[in-house]
mmCIF file of C-alpha atoms in Angstrom:
data_model
loop_
_atom_site.group_PDB
_atom_site.id
_atom_site.type_symbol
_atom_site.label_atom_id
_atom_site.label_comp_id
_atom_site.label_asym_id
_atom_site.label_seq_id
_atom_site.Cartn_x
_atom_site.Cartn_y
_atom_site.Cartn_z
ATOM 1 C CA MET A 1 140.397 48.208 259.968
ATOM 2 C CA GLU A 2 138.720 51.192 258.396
ATOM 3 C CA ALA A 3 140.602 54.222 257.100
ATOM 4 C CA ARG A 4 139.259 56.546 259.793
ATOM 5 C CA THR A 5 140.666 54.339 262.579
ATOM 6 C CA LYS A 6 144.074 54.135 260.851
ATOM 7 C CA HIS A 7 144.056 57.917 260.508
ATOM 8 C CA ARG A 8 143.359 58.354 264.250
ATOM 9 C CA ILE A 9 146.150 55.891 265.175
ATOM 10 C CA VAL A 10 148.664 57.751 263.013
ATOM 11 C CA ILE A 11 147.627 61.113 264.477
ATOM 12 C CA GLY A 12 147.859 59.664 268.004
ATOM 13 C CA LEU A 13 151.392 58.338 267.363
ATOM 14 C CA VAL A 14 152.508 61.693 265.945
ATOM 15 C CA VAL A 15 151.042 63.575 268.938
ATOM 16 C CA LEU A 16 152.728 61.131 271.356
ATOM 17 C CA HIS A 17 156.035 61.552 269.494
ATOM 18 C CA VAL A 18 155.804 65.358 269.691
ATOM 19 C CA PHE A 19 154.959 65.230 273.404
ATOM 20 C CA MET A 20 157.905 62.909 274.079
ATOM 21 C CA LEU A 21 160.270 65.255 272.214
ATOM 22 C CA ALA A 22 158.870 68.245 274.090
ATOM 23 C CA ALA A 23 159.238 66.480 277.447
ATOM 24 C CA TYR A 24 162.836 65.595 276.576
ATOM 25 C CA THR A 25 163.822 69.124 275.577
ATOM 26 C CA MET A 26 161.952 71.031 278.282
ATOM 27 C CA PRO A 27 163.594 71.717 281.643
ATOM 28 C CA PRO A 28 162.840 68.843 284.063
ATOM 29 C CA THR A 29 161.058 71.239 286.443
ATOM 30 C CA TYR A 30 158.237 71.664 283.883
ATOM 31 C CA VAL A 31 157.709 67.950 283.248
ATOM 32 C CA PRO A 32 156.535 65.293 285.714
ATOM 33 C CA SER A 33 159.525 63.118 286.643
ATOM 34 C CA LYS A 34 158.009 59.832 285.423
ATOM 35 C CA PHE A 35 157.156 61.348 282.042
ATOM 36 C CA HIS A 36 160.627 62.910 281.791
ATOM 37 C CA VAL A 37 162.265 59.519 282.437
ATOM 38 C CA LEU A 38 160.043 57.921 279.779
ATOM 39 C CA SER A 39 160.940 60.668 277.309
ATOM 40 C CA ILE A 40 164.662 60.084 277.896
ATOM 41 C CA ARG A 41 164.239 56.349 277.290
ATOM 42 C CA TYR A 42 162.318 57.106 274.089
ATOM 43 C CA VAL A 43 164.408 59.928 272.590
ATOM 44 C CA ARG A 44 168.028 58.999 273.316
ATOM 45 C CA PRO A 45 168.175 55.805 271.256
ATOM 46 C CA LEU A 46 166.557 57.615 268.345
ATOM 47 C CA PHE A 47 168.372 60.940 268.249
ATOM 48 C CA HIS A 48 171.201 61.338 270.721
ATOM 49 C CA GLN A 49 174.676 61.424 269.150
ATOM 50 C CA GLN A 50 176.759 60.959 272.319
ATOM 51 C CA TRP A 51 178.947 63.867 271.095
ATOM 52 C CA HIS A 52 181.039 61.613 268.857
ATOM 53 C CA LEU A 53 179.804 62.929 265.520
ATOM 54 C CA PHE A 54 180.521 66.647 265.706
ATOM 55 C CA ALA A 55 182.883 67.112 268.626
ATOM 56 C CA PRO A 56 184.998 64.083 269.442
ATOM 57 C CA ASP A 57 186.969 64.232 272.662
ATOM 58 C CA PRO A 58 190.465 65.580 272.127
ATOM 59 C CA PRO A 59 193.255 63.109 272.820
ATOM 60 C CA LEU A 60 194.643 63.162 276.360
ATOM 61 C CA CYS A 61 198.229 63.011 275.084
ATOM 62 C CA SER A 62 200.019 65.113 272.507
ATOM 63 C CA CYS A 63 203.125 63.565 271.047
ATOM 64 C CA VAL A 64 206.163 64.494 269.011
ATOM 65 C CA LEU A 65 209.057 62.521 267.584
ATOM 66 C CA GLU A 66 212.549 63.769 268.380
ATOM 67 C CA VAL A 67 215.906 62.892 266.858
ATOM 68 C CA ALA A 68 219.485 63.165 268.110
ATOM 69 C CA GLU A 69 222.883 61.994 267.058
ATOM 70 C CA SER A 70 224.300 59.564 269.599
ATOM 71 C CA ALA A 71 224.887 61.467 272.871
ATOM 72 C CA GLY A 72 223.770 64.672 271.161
ATOM 73 C CA GLU A 73 221.065 67.221 271.722
ATOM 74 C CA TRP A 74 217.452 66.199 270.996
ATOM 75 C CA HIS A 75 215.552 68.099 268.277
ATOM 76 C CA PRO A 76 211.986 67.730 266.995
ATOM 77 C CA LEU A 77 211.796 65.605 263.863
ATOM 78 C CA VAL A 78 210.099 68.560 262.170
ATOM 79 C CA ASN A 79 209.961 72.048 263.651
ATOM 80 C CA ALA A 80 207.526 74.919 263.211
ATOM 81 C CA THR A 81 209.523 76.478 260.350
ATOM 82 C CA PHE A 82 208.823 73.516 258.045
ATOM 83 C CA ASP A 83 206.033 73.612 255.486
ATOM 84 C CA PRO A 84 202.614 72.359 256.628
ATOM 85 C CA LEU A 85 202.870 69.017 254.799
ATOM 86 C CA PRO A 86 206.032 67.763 256.580
ATOM 87 C CA ARG A 87 204.617 68.991 259.914
ATOM 88 C CA ARG A 88 201.420 67.040 259.318
ATOM 89 C CA MET A 89 203.353 63.947 258.229
ATOM 90 C CA ALA A 90 205.499 64.109 261.369
ATOM 91 C CA ARG A 91 202.422 64.499 263.578
ATOM 92 C CA HIS A 92 200.766 61.449 262.026
ATOM 93 C CA LEU A 93 203.957 59.406 262.283
ATOM 94 C CA ALA A 94 204.176 60.298 265.969
ATOM 95 C CA GLU A 95 200.559 59.198 266.493
ATOM 96 C CA TYR A 96 201.200 55.854 264.762
ATOM 97 C CA VAL A 97 204.305 55.286 266.879
ATOM 98 C CA GLN A 98 202.347 56.326 269.985
ATOM 99 C CA ASP A 99 199.735 53.641 269.241
ATOM 100 C CA GLY A 100 202.488 51.011 269.124
ATOM 101 C CA VAL A 101 204.139 52.296 272.314
ATOM 102 C CA ALA A 102 200.762 52.140 274.073
ATOM 103 C CA GLU A 103 200.708 48.425 273.246
ATOM 104 C CA GLY A 104 204.224 48.022 274.664
ATOM 105 C CA ASP A 105 206.124 47.984 271.375
ATOM 106 C CA HIS A 106 209.154 50.311 271.339
ATOM 107 C CA ARG A 107 210.184 49.167 267.861
ATOM 108 C CA PRO A 108 208.006 50.862 265.218
ATOM 109 C CA MET A 109 206.918 48.840 262.203
ATOM 110 C CA PRO A 110 209.547 48.777 259.407
ATOM 111 C CA VAL A 111 207.428 51.024 257.174
ATOM 112 C CA LEU A 112 207.272 53.639 259.957
ATOM 113 C CA GLN A 113 211.014 53.334 260.559
ATOM 114 C CA ARG A 114 211.687 54.042 256.880
ATOM 115 C CA ALA A 115 209.289 57.001 256.898
ATOM 116 C CA ILE A 116 210.876 58.507 260.009
ATOM 117 C CA ARG A 117 214.394 58.054 258.633
ATOM 118 C CA SER A 118 213.369 59.648 255.334
ATOM 119 C CA MET A 119 212.242 62.767 257.192
ATOM 120 C CA VAL A 120 215.720 63.321 258.672
ATOM 121 C CA HIS A 121 217.746 62.838 255.491
ATOM 122 C CA ASP A 122 218.966 66.447 255.717
ATOM 123 C CA PHE A 123 219.917 66.100 259.391
ATOM 124 C CA THR A 124 222.847 63.848 258.653
ATOM 125 C CA ARG A 125 223.822 61.414 255.934
ATOM 126 C CA GLU A 126 224.774 58.775 258.511
ATOM 127 C CA THR A 127 221.430 57.484 259.779
ATOM 128 C CA ASP A 128 223.187 54.755 261.800
ATOM 129 C CA SER A 129 224.216 57.283 264.437
ATOM 130 C CA LEU A 130 220.726 58.693 264.967
ATOM 131 C CA GLN A 131 218.497 57.969 267.930
ATOM 132 C CA PHE A 132 214.766 58.567 268.023
ATOM 133 C CA ARG A 133 212.346 59.022 270.866
ATOM 134 C CA LEU A 134 208.676 59.712 271.398
ATOM 135 C CA VAL A 135 207.855 62.564 273.775
ATOM 136 C CA GLU A 136 204.286 62.606 275.080
ATOM 137 C CA GLN A 137 202.631 65.380 277.077
ATOM 138 C CA CYS A 138 199.663 63.736 278.813
ATOM 139 C CA VAL A 139 196.781 65.271 280.741
ATOM 140 C CA GLN A 140 196.445 63.617 284.136
ATOM 141 C CA ASP A 141 193.119 65.187 285.120
ATOM 142 C CA PRO A 142 190.662 66.365 282.410
ATOM 143 C CA GLU A 143 189.516 69.095 284.797
ATOM 144 C CA LEU A 144 193.084 70.522 284.752
ATOM 145 C CA PRO A 145 194.171 70.220 281.084
ATOM 146 C CA LYS A 146 197.236 72.444 281.516
ATOM 147 C CA ASP A 147 198.762 70.116 284.120
ATOM 148 C CA ARG A 148 200.567 67.560 282.001
ATOM 149 C CA LYS A 149 203.008 64.778 282.663
ATOM 150 C CA THR A 150 205.862 64.138 280.236
ATOM 151 C CA ARG A 151 206.620 60.585 279.132
ATOM 152 C CA ILE A 152 209.694 59.873 277.054
ATOM 153 C CA THR A 153 210.107 56.574 275.224
ATOM 154 C CA LEU A 154 213.343 55.694 273.422
ATOM 155 C CA LEU A 155 212.539 53.930 270.183
ATOM 156 C CA GLU A 156 214.396 50.918 268.898
ATOM 157 C CA PHE A 157 215.137 50.837 265.164
ATOM 158 C CA ASP A 158 216.400 48.047 262.952
ATOM 159 C CA ARG A 159 219.723 48.566 261.208
ATOM 160 C CA PRO A 160 219.194 50.245 257.799
#
């Protein structure tokens, strides 16, 4: 194949690529429907990110761990007055516990139990009398994000 023919093929492919991108980005009213469908089939596998790279969907449930002495009042494991690091640790612990509860396990892994207990060392010295629960606020309909249902799961802990 001579160089001139190769040059024309490359230019033709580039022009086709540009037209496909233009047909994909233009409003469908300006592009014939068959060409628009072809452009979608061409462009999406190459460039579309499905919105997972820059803006992942927010979780449908927010969760918090709460602690209480037996038959006492429930309190958040960490409240808003704590420093940012303990608040972040408590949020991540709650998410790990939530993953286990979603699989039907109400007894967190031993490493999570130790981490949760270590966060309440100032609450009381007697950790035997403490109870823990996971409180989830879940969106029922993504169109109505403020309407949430509360789920409370009592957690089972091993003896320290």
